[in-house]
JSON list of C-alpha atoms in Angstrom, two decimals:
[
{"chain": "K", "resi": 1, "resn": "LEU", "atom": "CA", "xyz": [0.20, -2.43, 15.21]},
{"chain": "K", "resi": 2, "resn": "ALA", "atom": "CA", "xyz": [2.12, -5.74, 13.36]},
{"chain": "K", "resi": 3, "resn": "LYS", "atom": "CA", "xyz": [5.19, -4.30, 12.34]},
{"chain": "K", "resi": 4, "resn": "THR", "atom": "CA", "xyz": [6.80, -5.83, 9.28]},
{"chain": "K", "resi": 5, "resn": "THR", "atom": "CA", "xyz": [10.47, -6.44, 8.15]},
{"chain": "K", "resi": 6, "resn": "GLN", "atom": "CA", "xyz": [12.03, -7.89, 4.78]},
{"chain": "K", "resi": 7, "resn": "PRO", "atom": "CA", "xyz": [15.25, -7.21, 2.81]},
{"chain": "K", "resi": 8, "resn": "ILE", "atom": "CA", "xyz": [16.13, -3.55, 1.54]},
{"chain": "K", "resi": 9, "resn": "SER", "atom": "CA", "xyz": [16.85, -5.28, -2.06]},
{"chain": "K", "resi": 10, "resn": "MET", "atom": "CA", "xyz": [17.41, -8.80, -3.84]},
{"chain": "K", "resi": 11, "resn": "ASP", "atom": "CA", "xyz": [19.39, -9.19, -7.44]},
{"chain": "K", "resi": 12, "resn": "SER", "atom": "CA", "xyz": [18.27, -12.05, -9.32]},
{"chain": "K", "resi": 13, "resn": "TYR", "atom": "CA", "xyz": [18.64, -13.82, -13.32]},
{"chain": "K", "resi": 14, "resn": "GLU", "atom": "CA", "xyz": [16.08, -14.34, -15.39]},
{"chain": "K", "resi": 15, "resn": "GLY", "atom": "CA", "xyz": [14.26, -17.59, -15.35]},
{"chain": "K", "resi": 16, "resn": "GLN", "atom": "CA", "xyz": [15.30, -17.88, -11.89]},
{"chain": "K", "resi": 17, "resn": "GLU", "atom": "CA", "xyz": [12.44, -18.54, -8.46]},
{"chain": "K", "resi": 18, "resn": "VAL", "atom": "CA", "xyz": [12.94, -15.90, -5.87]},
{"chain": "K", "resi": 19, "resn": "ASN", "atom": "CA", "xyz": [11.73, -16.03, -2.86]},
{"chain": "K", "resi": 20, "resn": "ILE", "atom": "CA", "xyz": [11.00, -12.86, -0.57]},
{"chain": "K", "resi": 21, "resn": "THR", "atom": "CA", "xyz": [10.92, -13.07, 3.16]},
{"chain": "K", "resi": 22, "resn": "CYS", "atom": "CA", "xyz": [9.01, -11.10, 5.40]},
{"chain": "K", "resi": 23, "resn": "SER", "atom": "CA", "xyz": [9.23, -10.73, 9.21]},
{"chain": "K", "resi": 24, "resn": "HIS", "atom": "CA", "xyz": [5.65, -9.72, 11.71]},
{"chain": "K", "resi": 25, "resn": "ASN", "atom": "CA", "xyz": [6.78, -11.19, 15.22]},
{"chain": "K", "resi": 26, "resn": "ASN", "atom": "CA", "xyz": [3.74, -9.32, 16.63]},
{"chain": "K", "resi": 27, "resn": "ILE", "atom": "CA", "xyz": [0.84, -10.77, 14.08]},
{"chain": "K", "resi": 28, "resn": "ALA", "atom": "CA", "xyz": [-2.52, -10.66, 15.10]},
{"chain": "K", "resi": 29, "resn": "THR", "atom": "CA", "xyz": [-5.42, -13.73, 15.23]},
{"chain": "K", "resi": 30, "resn": "ASN", "atom": "CA", "xyz": [-7.44, -11.46, 12.64]},
{"chain": "K", "resi": 31, "resn": "ASP", "atom": "CA", "xyz": [-4.71, -10.61, 10.72]},
{"chain": "K", "resi": 32, "resn": "TYR", "atom": "CA", "xyz": [-4.32, -11.26, 7.19]},
{"chain": "K", "resi": 33, "resn": "ILE", "atom": "CA", "xyz": [-0.78, -11.15, 4.51]},
{"chain": "K", "resi": 34, "resn": "THR", "atom": "CA", "xyz": [-1.18, -9.46, 1.89]},
{"chain": "K", "resi": 35, "resn": "TRP", "atom": "CA", "xyz": [2.29, -8.91, -1.31]},
{"chain": "K", "resi": 36, "resn": "TYR", "atom": "CA", "xyz": [2.13, -5.43, -3.39]},
{"chain": "K", "resi": 37, "resn": "GLN", "atom": "CA", "xyz": [3.90, -5.03, -6.18]},
{"chain": "K", "resi": 38, "resn": "GLN", "atom": "CA", "xyz": [5.21, -1.44, -6.93]},
{"chain": "K", "resi": 39, "resn": "PHE", "atom": "CA", "xyz": [6.68, -0.16, -10.03]},
{"chain": "K", "resi": 40, "resn": "PRO", "atom": "CA", "xyz": [7.76, 3.07, -10.25]},
{"chain": "K", "resi": 41, "resn": "SER", "atom": "CA", "xyz": [5.88, 6.24, -10.83]},
{"chain": "K", "resi": 42, "resn": "GLN", "atom": "CA", "xyz": [2.55, 3.34, -10.00]},
{"chain": "K", "resi": 43, "resn": "GLY", "atom": "CA", "xyz": [0.89, 2.93, -7.83]},
{"chain": "K", "resi": 44, "resn": "PRO", "atom": "CA", "xyz": [0.97, -0.61, -5.59]},
{"chain": "K", "resi": 45, "resn": "ARG", "atom": "CA", "xyz": [-0.64, -3.64, -7.42]},
{"chain": "K", "resi": 46, "resn": "PHE", "atom": "CA", "xyz": [-2.04, -6.68, -5.03]},
{"chain": "K", "resi": 47, "resn": "ILE", "atom": "CA", "xyz": [-0.43, -9.80, -5.75]},
{"chain": "K", "resi": 48, "resn": "ILE", "atom": "CA", "xyz": [-1.56, -12.24, -3.88]},
{"chain": "K", "resi": 49, "resn": "GLN", "atom": "CA", "xyz": [-3.25, -12.56, 0.22]},
{"chain": "K", "resi": 50, "resn": "GLY", "atom": "CA", "xyz": [-2.85, -15.58, 2.88]},
{"chain": "K", "resi": 51, "resn": "TYR", "atom": "CA", "xyz": [-3.87, -16.50, 6.36]},
{"chain": "K", "resi": 52, "resn": "LYS", "atom": "CA", "xyz": [-1.98, -19.78, 6.76]},
{"chain": "K", "resi": 53, "resn": "THR", "atom": "CA", "xyz": [0.02, -22.54, 4.93]},
{"chain": "K", "resi": 54, "resn": "LYS", "atom": "CA", "xyz": [-0.43, -21.87, 1.18]},
{"chain": "K", "resi": 55, "resn": "VAL", "atom": "CA", "xyz": [-1.29, -20.27, -1.16]},
{"chain": "K", "resi": 56, "resn": "THR", "atom": "CA", "xyz": [-1.02, -19.80, -5.21]},
{"chain": "K", "resi": 57, "resn": "ASN", "atom": "CA", "xyz": [-2.14, -18.29, -8.02]},
{"chain": "K", "resi": 58, "resn": "GLU", "atom": "CA", "xyz": [-0.90, -17.66, -11.83]},
{"chain": "K", "resi": 59, "resn": "VAL", "atom": "CA", "xyz": [2.14, -14.88, -10.66]},
{"chain": "K", "resi": 60, "resn": "ALA", "atom": "CA", "xyz": [3.00, -16.31, -7.23]},
{"chain": "K", "resi": 61, "resn": "SER", "atom": "CA", "xyz": [2.68, -18.46, -4.27]},
{"chain": "K", "resi": 62, "resn": "LEU", "atom": "CA", "xyz": [2.35, -17.60, -0.78]},
{"chain": "K", "resi": 63, "resn": "PHE", "atom": "CA", "xyz": [4.18, -19.71, 2.30]},
{"chain": "K", "resi": 64, "resn": "ILE", "atom": "CA", "xyz": [3.16, -18.66, 5.45]},
{"chain": "K", "resi": 65, "resn": "PRO", "atom": "CA", "xyz": [4.38, -21.69, 8.02]},
{"chain": "K", "resi": 66, "resn": "ALA", "atom": "CA", "xyz": [2.75, -22.72, 11.38]},
{"chain": "K", "resi": 67, "resn": "ASP", "atom": "CA", "xyz": [3.71, -19.46, 14.10]},
{"chain": "K", "resi": 68, "resn": "ARG", "atom": "CA", "xyz": [2.77, -17.57, 11.47]},
{"chain": "K", "resi": 69, "resn": "LYS", "atom": "CA", "xyz": [5.19, -14.87, 12.60]},
{"chain": "K", "resi": 70, "resn": "SER", "atom": "CA", "xyz": [7.51, -14.95, 8.46]},
{"chain": "K", "resi": 71, "resn": "SER", "atom": "CA", "xyz": [5.40, -15.33, 5.38]},
{"chain": "K", "resi": 72, "resn": "THR", "atom": "CA", "xyz": [7.65, -16.29, 1.99]},
{"chain": "K", "resi": 73, "resn": "LEU", "atom": "CA", "xyz": [6.49, -14.69, -1.74]},
{"chain": "K", "resi": 74, "resn": "SER", "atom": "CA", "xyz": [7.66, -16.88, -4.56]},
{"chain": "K", "resi": 75, "resn": "LEU", "atom": "CA", "xyz": [7.80, -15.81, -7.87]},
{"chain": "K", "resi": 76, "resn": "PRO", "atom": "CA", "xyz": [8.35, -18.40, -10.44]},
{"chain": "K", "resi": 77, "resn": "ARG", "atom": "CA", "xyz": [11.19, -17.88, -13.26]},
{"chain": "K", "resi": 78, "resn": "VAL", "atom": "CA", "xyz": [11.01, -14.63, -13.04]},
{"chain": "K", "resi": 79, "resn": "SER", "atom": "CA", "xyz": [11.73, -12.13, -15.74]},
{"chain": "K", "resi": 80, "resn": "LEU", "atom": "CA", "xyz": [12.99, -8.48, -16.06]},
{"chain": "K", "resi": 81, "resn": "SER", "atom": "CA", "xyz": [9.51, -6.92, -16.45]},
{"chain": "K", "resi": 82, "resn": "ASP", "atom": "CA", "xyz": [9.35, -8.29, -12.47]},
{"chain": "K", "resi": 83, "resn": "THR", "atom": "CA", "xyz": [11.74, -5.65, -11.56]},
{"chain": "K", "resi": 84, "resn": "ALA", "atom": "CA", "xyz": [9.52, -3.60, -8.63]},
{"chain": "K", "resi": 85, "resn": "VAL", "atom": "CA", "xyz": [9.50, -2.95, -5.20]},
{"chain": "K", "resi": 86, "resn": "TYR", "atom": "CA", "xyz": [7.53, -5.48, -2.75]},
{"chain": "K", "resi": 87, "resn": "TYR", "atom": "CA", "xyz": [5.40, -4.87, 0.03]},
{"chain": "K", "resi": 88, "resn": "CYS", "atom": "CA", "xyz": [4.25, -7.20, 2.54]},
{"chain": "K", "resi": 89, "resn": "LEU", "atom": "CA", "xyz": [1.24, -6.39, 4.60]},
{"chain": "K", "resi": 90, "resn": "VAL", "atom": "CA", "xyz": [-0.49, -7.01, 7.64]},
{"chain": "K", "resi": 91, "resn": "GLY", "atom": "CA", "xyz": [-3.91, -6.36, 7.98]},
{"chain": "K", "resi": 92, "resn": "ASP", "atom": "CA", "xyz": [-6.43, -6.86, 10.01]},
{"chain": "K", "resi": 93, "resn": "SER", "atom": "CA", "xyz": [-9.46, -9.18, 8.42]},
{"chain": "K", "resi": 94, "resn": "SER", "atom": "CA", "xyz": [-11.96, -8.14, 10.61]},
{"chain": "K", "resi": 95, "resn": "GLY", "atom": "CA", "xyz": [-13.06, -5.28, 8.01]},
{"chain": "K", "resi": 96, "resn": "SER", "atom": "CA", "xyz": [-11.64, -2.81, 9.76]},
{"chain": "K", "resi": 97, "resn": "ALA", "atom": "CA", "xyz": [-8.97, -0.29, 7.71]},
{"chain": "K", "resi": 98, "resn": "ARG", "atom": "CA", "xyz": [-7.40, 0.96, 11.02]},
{"chain": "K", "resi": 99, "resn": "GLN", "atom": "CA", "xyz": [-4.86, -2.11, 11.62]},
{"chain": "K", "resi": 100, "resn": "LEU", "atom": "CA", "xyz": [-2.83, -1.52, 8.09]},
{"chain": "K", "resi": 101, "resn": "THR", "atom": "CA", "xyz": [1.44, -1.70, 8.25]},
{"chain": "K", "resi": 102, "resn": "PHE", "atom": "CA", "xyz": [3.32, -1.79, 5.11]},
{"chain": "K", "resi": 103, "resn": "GLY", "atom": "CA", "xyz": [7.12, -3.03, 5.45]},
{"chain": "K", "resi": 104, "resn": "SER", "atom": "CA", "xyz": [10.10, -1.24, 3.75]},
{"chain": "K", "resi": 105, "resn": "GLY", "atom": "CA", "xyz": [9.64, -2.58, 0.76]},
{"chain": "K", "resi": 106, "resn": "THR", "atom": "CA", "xyz": [12.01, -5.12, -1.17]},
{"chain": "K", "resi": 107, "resn": "GLN", "atom": "CA", "xyz": [13.74, -3.74, -3.94]},
{"chain": "K", "resi": 108, "resn": "LEU", "atom": "CA", "xyz": [13.71, -6.76, -6.43]},
{"chain": "K", "resi": 109, "resn": "THR", "atom": "CA", "xyz": [16.41, -5.95, -9.59]},
{"chain": "K", "resi": 110, "resn": "VAL", "atom": "CA", "xyz": [16.08, -8.62, -11.82]},
{"chain": "K", "resi": 111, "resn": "LEU", "atom": "CA", "xyz": [19.41, -9.22, -14.27]},
{"chain": "K", "resi": 112, "resn": "PRO", "atom": "CA", "xyz": [19.61, -10.77, -17.97]},
{"chain": "U", "resi": 1, "resn": "ILE", "atom": "CA", "xyz": [-12.89, 1.86, -17.13]},
{"chain": "U", "resi": 2, "resn": "ALA", "atom": "CA", "xyz": [-13.90, 1.51, -13.59]},
{"chain": "U", "resi": 3, "resn": "GLY", "atom": "CA", "xyz": [-10.89, 2.41, -11.55]},
{"chain": "U", "resi": 4, "resn": "ILE", "atom": "CA", "xyz": [-9.68, 5.14, -9.04]},
{"chain": "U", "resi": 5, "resn": "THR", "atom": "CA", "xyz": [-8.44, 8.39, -9.95]},
{"chain": "U", "resi": 6, "resn": "GLN", "atom": "CA", "xyz": [-6.54, 11.07, -8.08]},
{"chain": "U", "resi": 7, "resn": "ALA", "atom": "CA", "xyz": [-5.85, 15.24, -8.60]},
{"chain": "U", "resi": 8, "resn": "PRO", "atom": "CA", "xyz": [-3.97, 16.62, -9.48]},
{"chain": "U", "resi": 9, "resn": "THR", "atom": "CA", "xyz": [-1.11, 14.48, -11.35]},
{"chain": "U", "resi": 10, "resn": "SER", "atom": "CA", "xyz": [1.65, 17.01, -9.47]},
{"chain": "U", "resi": 11, "resn": "GLN", "atom": "CA", "xyz": [1.63, 20.25, -7.71]},
{"chain": "U", "resi": 12, "resn": "ILE", "atom": "CA", "xyz": [4.13, 22.62, -6.34]},
{"chain": "U", "resi": 13, "resn": "LEU", "atom": "CA", "xyz": [2.98, 24.31, -3.70]},
{"chain": "U", "resi": 14, "resn": "ALA", "atom": "CA", "xyz": [4.51, 27.55, -1.29]},
{"chain": "U", "resi": 15, "resn": "ALA", "atom": "CA", "xyz": [4.70, 26.77, 2.11]},
{"chain": "U", "resi": 16, "resn": "GLY", "atom": "CA", "xyz": [1.54, 27.97, 4.58]},
{"chain": "U", "resi": 17, "resn": "ARG", "atom": "CA", "xyz": [-0.34, 27.83, 1.60]},
{"chain": "U", "resi": 18, "resn": "ARG", "atom": "CA", "xyz": [-4.21, 25.01, 1.62]},
{"chain": "U", "resi": 19, "resn": "MET", "atom": "CA", "xyz": [-4.42, 22.39, -0.11]},
{"chain": "U", "resi": 20, "resn": "THR", "atom": "CA", "xyz": [-6.75, 19.47, -1.69]},
{"chain": "U", "resi": 21, "resn": "LEU", "atom": "CA", "xyz": [-5.91, 16.41, -3.34]},
{"chain": "U", "resi": 22, "resn": "ARG", "atom": "CA", "xyz": [-9.00, 14.54, -4.66]},
{"chain": "U", "resi": 23, "resn": "CYS", "atom": "CA", "xyz": [-9.57, 11.04, -4.88]},
{"chain": "U", "resi": 24, "resn": "THR", "atom": "CA", "xyz": [-12.31, 9.29, -6.52]},
{"chain": "U", "resi": 25, "resn": "GLN", "atom": "CA", "xyz": [-13.02, 5.76, -6.82]},
{"chain": "U", "resi": 26, "resn": "ASP", "atom": "CA", "xyz": [-16.22, 4.33, -9.39]},
{"chain": "U", "resi": 27, "resn": "MET", "atom": "CA", "xyz": [-15.86, 1.01, -7.82]},
{"chain": "U", "resi": 28, "resn": "ARG", "atom": "CA", "xyz": [-18.26, 1.73, -4.87]},
{"chain": "U", "resi": 29, "resn": "HIS", "atom": "CA", "xyz": [-15.42, 0.10, -2.38]},
{"chain": "U", "resi": 30, "resn": "ASN", "atom": "CA", "xyz": [-16.70, 1.09, 1.55]},
{"chain": "U", "resi": 31, "resn": "ALA", "atom": "CA", "xyz": [-13.12, 1.83, 1.98]},
{"chain": "U", "resi": 32, "resn": "MET", "atom": "CA", "xyz": [-10.69, 4.23, 1.73]},
{"chain": "U", "resi": 33, "resn": "TYR", "atom": "CA", "xyz": [-7.32, 5.25, 1.94]},
{"chain": "U", "resi": 34, "resn": "TRP", "atom": "CA", "xyz": [-4.83, 7.88, 1.87]},
{"chain": "U", "resi": 35, "resn": "TYR", "atom": "CA", "xyz": [-1.32, 6.66, 2.19]},
{"chain": "U", "resi": 36, "resn": "ARG", "atom": "CA", "xyz": [2.29, 9.14, 1.73]},
{"chain": "U", "resi": 37, "resn": "GLN", "atom": "CA", "xyz": [5.10, 7.16, 0.04]},
{"chain": "U", "resi": 38, "resn": "ASP", "atom": "CA", "xyz": [8.42, 9.05, 0.77]},
{"chain": "U", "resi": 39, "resn": "LEU", "atom": "CA", "xyz": [12.19, 7.17, -0.21]},
{"chain": "U", "resi": 40, "resn": "GLY", "atom": "CA", "xyz": [13.53, 5.01, 1.75]},
{"chain": "U", "resi": 41, "resn": "LEU", "atom": "CA", "xyz": [10.07, 4.65, 4.56]},
{"chain": "U", "resi": 42, "resn": "GLY", "atom": "CA", "xyz": [7.66, 3.33, 2.14]},
{"chain": "U", "resi": 43, "resn": "LEU", "atom": "CA", "xyz": [3.73, 3.18, 2.25]},
{"chain": "U", "resi": 44, "resn": "ARG", "atom": "CA", "xyz": [2.50, 5.01, 5.72]},
{"chain": "U", "resi": 45, "resn": "LEU", "atom": "CA", "xyz": [-1.60, 5.28, 6.66]},
{"chain": "U", "resi": 46, "resn": "ILE", "atom": "CA", "xyz": [-2.17, 8.89, 6.84]},
{"chain": "U", "resi": 47, "resn": "HIS", "atom": "CA", "xyz": [-6.05, 8.25, 7.05]},
{"chain": "U", "resi": 48, "resn": "TYR", "atom": "CA", "xyz": [-8.56, 6.25, 6.02]},
{"chain": "U", "resi": 49, "resn": "SER", "atom": "CA", "xyz": [-12.79, 5.31, 5.85]},
{"chain": "U", "resi": 50, "resn": "ASN", "atom": "CA", "xyz": [-14.09, 2.50, 6.45]},
{"chain": "U", "resi": 51, "resn": "THR", "atom": "CA", "xyz": [-17.43, 3.40, 5.02]},
{"chain": "U", "resi": 52, "resn": "ALA", "atom": "CA", "xyz": [-19.37, 6.52, 3.93]},
{"chain": "U", "resi": 53, "resn": "GLY", "atom": "CA", "xyz": [-19.19, 8.86, 6.63]},
{"chain": "U", "resi": 54, "resn": "THR", "atom": "CA", "xyz": [-16.75, 7.89, 8.97]},
{"chain": "U", "resi": 55, "resn": "THR", "atom": "CA", "xyz": [-13.29, 8.48, 8.53]},
{"chain": "U", "resi": 56, "resn": "GLY", "atom": "CA", "xyz": [-9.58, 7.30, 11.24]},
{"chain": "U", "resi": 57, "resn": "LYS", "atom": "CA", "xyz": [-6.19, 8.63, 11.71]},
{"chain": "U", "resi": 58, "resn": "GLY", "atom": "CA", "xyz": [-3.55, 6.56, 10.21]},
{"chain": "U", "resi": 59, "resn": "GLU", "atom": "CA", "xyz": [0.37, 5.99, 11.51]},
{"chain": "U", "resi": 60, "resn": "VAL", "atom": "CA", "xyz": [0.82, 9.71, 10.60]},
{"chain": "U", "resi": 61, "resn": "PRO", "atom": "CA", "xyz": [-2.67, 11.94, 10.63]},
{"chain": "U", "resi": 62, "resn": "ASP", "atom": "CA", "xyz": [-0.93, 15.15, 11.82]},
{"chain": "U", "resi": 63, "resn": "GLY", "atom": "CA", "xyz": [-1.10, 18.69, 9.94]},
{"chain": "U", "resi": 64, "resn": "TYR", "atom": "CA", "xyz": [-3.92, 16.20, 7.60]},
{"chain": "U", "resi": 65, "resn": "SER", "atom": "CA", "xyz": [-7.49, 15.81, 7.11]},
{"chain": "U", "resi": 66, "resn": "VAL", "atom": "CA", "xyz": [-9.70, 14.24, 5.35]},
{"chain": "U", "resi": 67, "resn": "SER", "atom": "CA", "xyz": [-13.55, 14.18, 5.01]},
{"chain": "U", "resi": 68, "resn": "ARG", "atom": "CA", "xyz": [-15.93, 11.39, 3.47]},
{"chain": "U", "resi": 69, "resn": "ALA", "atom": "CA", "xyz": [-19.18, 12.79, 2.74]},
{"chain": "U", "resi": 70, "resn": "ASN", "atom": "CA", "xyz": [-20.52, 10.04, -0.32]},
{"chain": "U", "resi": 71, "resn": "THR", "atom": "CA", "xyz": [-19.76, 6.46, -1.01]},
{"chain": "U", "resi": 72, "resn": "ASP", "atom": "CA", "xyz": [-16.46, 7.81, -4.44]},
{"chain": "U", "resi": 73, "resn": "ASP", "atom": "CA", "xyz": [-14.87, 10.64, -2.85]},
{"chain": "U", "resi": 74, "resn": "PHE", "atom": "CA", "xyz": [-12.07, 10.99, -0.63]},
{"chain": "U", "resi": 75, "resn": "PRO", "atom": "CA", "xyz": [-10.41, 14.32, -0.69]},
{"chain": "U", "resi": 76, "resn": "LEU", "atom": "CA", "xyz": [-7.01, 14.89, 1.39]},
{"chain": "U", "resi": 77, "resn": "THR", "atom": "CA", "xyz": [-6.93, 18.75, 2.91]},
{"chain": "U", "resi": 78, "resn": "LEU", "atom": "CA", "xyz": [-3.88, 20.00, 4.24]},
{"chain": "U", "resi": 79, "resn": "ALA", "atom": "CA", "xyz": [-4.36, 22.88, 5.79]},
{"chain": "U", "resi": 80, "resn": "SER", "atom": "CA", "xyz": [-1.19, 24.70, 5.88]},
{"chain": "U", "resi": 81, "resn": "ALA", "atom": "CA", "xyz": [1.75, 23.11, 4.35]},
{"chain": "U", "resi": 82, "resn": "VAL", "atom": "CA", "xyz": [5.14, 22.92, 5.50]},
{"chain": "U", "resi": 83, "resn": "PRO", "atom": "CA", "xyz": [8.19, 21.58, 3.59]},
{"chain": "U", "resi": 84, "resn": "SER", "atom": "CA", "xyz": [8.05, 18.04, 5.37]},
{"chain": "U", "resi": 85, "resn": "GLN", "atom": "CA", "xyz": [5.26, 17.24, 3.05]},
{"chain": "U", "resi": 86, "resn": "THR", "atom": "CA", "xyz": [6.45, 16.62, 0.51]},
{"chain": "U", "resi": 87, "resn": "SER", "atom": "CA", "xyz": [5.43, 13.59, -0.70]},
{"chain": "U", "resi": 88, "resn": "VAL", "atom": "CA", "xyz": [3.89, 11.01, -3.66]},
{"chain": "U", "resi": 89, "resn": "TYR", "atom": "CA", "xyz": [0.55, 10.69, -1.80]},
{"chain": "U", "resi": 90, "resn": "PHE", "atom": "CA", "xyz": [-1.63, 8.07, -2.97]},
{"chain": "U", "resi": 91, "resn": "CYS", "atom": "CA", "xyz": [-5.59, 6.73, -2.32]},
{"chain": "U", "resi": 92, "resn": "ALA", "atom": "CA", "xyz": [-6.60, 3.31, -2.24]},
{"chain": "U", "resi": 93, "resn": "SER", "atom": "CA", "xyz": [-10.04, 1.76, -1.79]},
{"chain": "U", "resi": 94, "resn": "SER", "atom": "CA", "xyz": [-10.68, -1.98, -0.96]},
{"chain": "U", "resi": 95, "resn": "VAL", "atom": "CA", "xyz": [-14.54, -3.37, -0.68]},
{"chain": "U", "resi": 96, "resn": "SER", "atom": "CA", "xyz": [-14.03, -3.34, 2.75]},
{"chain": "U", "resi": 97, "resn": "GLY", "atom": "CA", "xyz": [-11.19, -3.26, 5.25]},
{"chain": "U", "resi": 98, "resn": "ARG", "atom": "CA", "xyz": [-9.47, -6.59, 5.06]},
{"chain": "U", "resi": 99, "resn": "ASP", "atom": "CA", "xyz": [-10.15, -6.90, 0.95]},
{"chain": "U", "resi": 100, "resn": "THR", "atom": "CA", "xyz": [-7.19, -6.01, -2.01]},
{"chain": "U", "resi": 101, "resn": "GLN", "atom": "CA", "xyz": [-6.59, -2.49, -2.03]},
{"chain": "U", "resi": 102, "resn": "TYR", "atom": "CA", "xyz": [-6.36, -0.80, -5.31]},
{"chain": "U", "resi": 103, "resn": "PHE", "atom": "CA", "xyz": [-4.30, 2.65, -5.79]},
{"chain": "U", "resi": 104, "resn": "GLY", "atom": "CA", "xyz": [-4.36, 5.47, -7.73]},
{"chain": "U", "resi": 105, "resn": "PRO", "atom": "CA", "xyz": [-1.49, 6.84, -9.42]},
{"chain": "U", "resi": 106, "resn": "GLY", "atom": "CA", "xyz": [-0.53, 8.52, -7.30]},
{"chain": "U", "resi": 107, "resn": "THR", "atom": "CA", "xyz": [0.11, 12.86, -6.59]},
{"chain": "U", "resi": 108, "resn": "ARG", "atom": "CA", "xyz": [3.57, 14.25, -6.99]},
{"chain": "U", "resi": 109, "resn": "LEU", "atom": "CA", "xyz": [3.27, 17.31, -3.75]},
{"chain": "U", "resi": 110, "resn": "THR", "atom": "CA", "xyz": [6.27, 19.46, -3.19]},
{"chain": "U", "resi": 111, "resn": "VAL", "atom": "CA", "xyz": [5.50, 21.63, -0.80]},
{"chain": "U", "resi": 112, "resn": "LEU", "atom": "CA", "xyz": [8.68, 25.03, -0.74]}
]
């Protein structure tokens, strides 16, 4: 299983760009990288998924270097409502649910 | 509204008792999962199912069993609960093993 490592916590101010990096040194060729957001007392919610290079959607960007041993979630212009725990997940693209590993999560606190 | 539901919302259980946590999805997703979330440990996969009729063990399967008799339901059973199974349990589903997972609201279980 590809183990993931993330910073335990990060602080930011409203309007700033936040970058959260996840390390996954043992990522396999078939693995995708997915990021989830979790608010207190709720289940995680999908943010973005990618395999290599850069992926962007309406809420975030995901940067993956060529060696794929790490990935960076970028949140542009954060607001107070972005305060949450962010999880990096490395998963097998074969379609099997077997090889799934959540990181320990990064608590992002956005300050006014 | 389509989605994934869990029951009960919370439960206090005496050690040694049997308990089944229910999970139902109406999105016709093939894959379903059970996670537990403990403070400081993130989400850990207990069991998963790639499709109806099949199940598999995740990272922390001991003390838990699952069944997948049909596409929609994926109950998690604790045959004889122990205090270390006190946790928040999340059920999730996805179209296939590598697709976005949709999480339920969680069940908070306390074993005394």
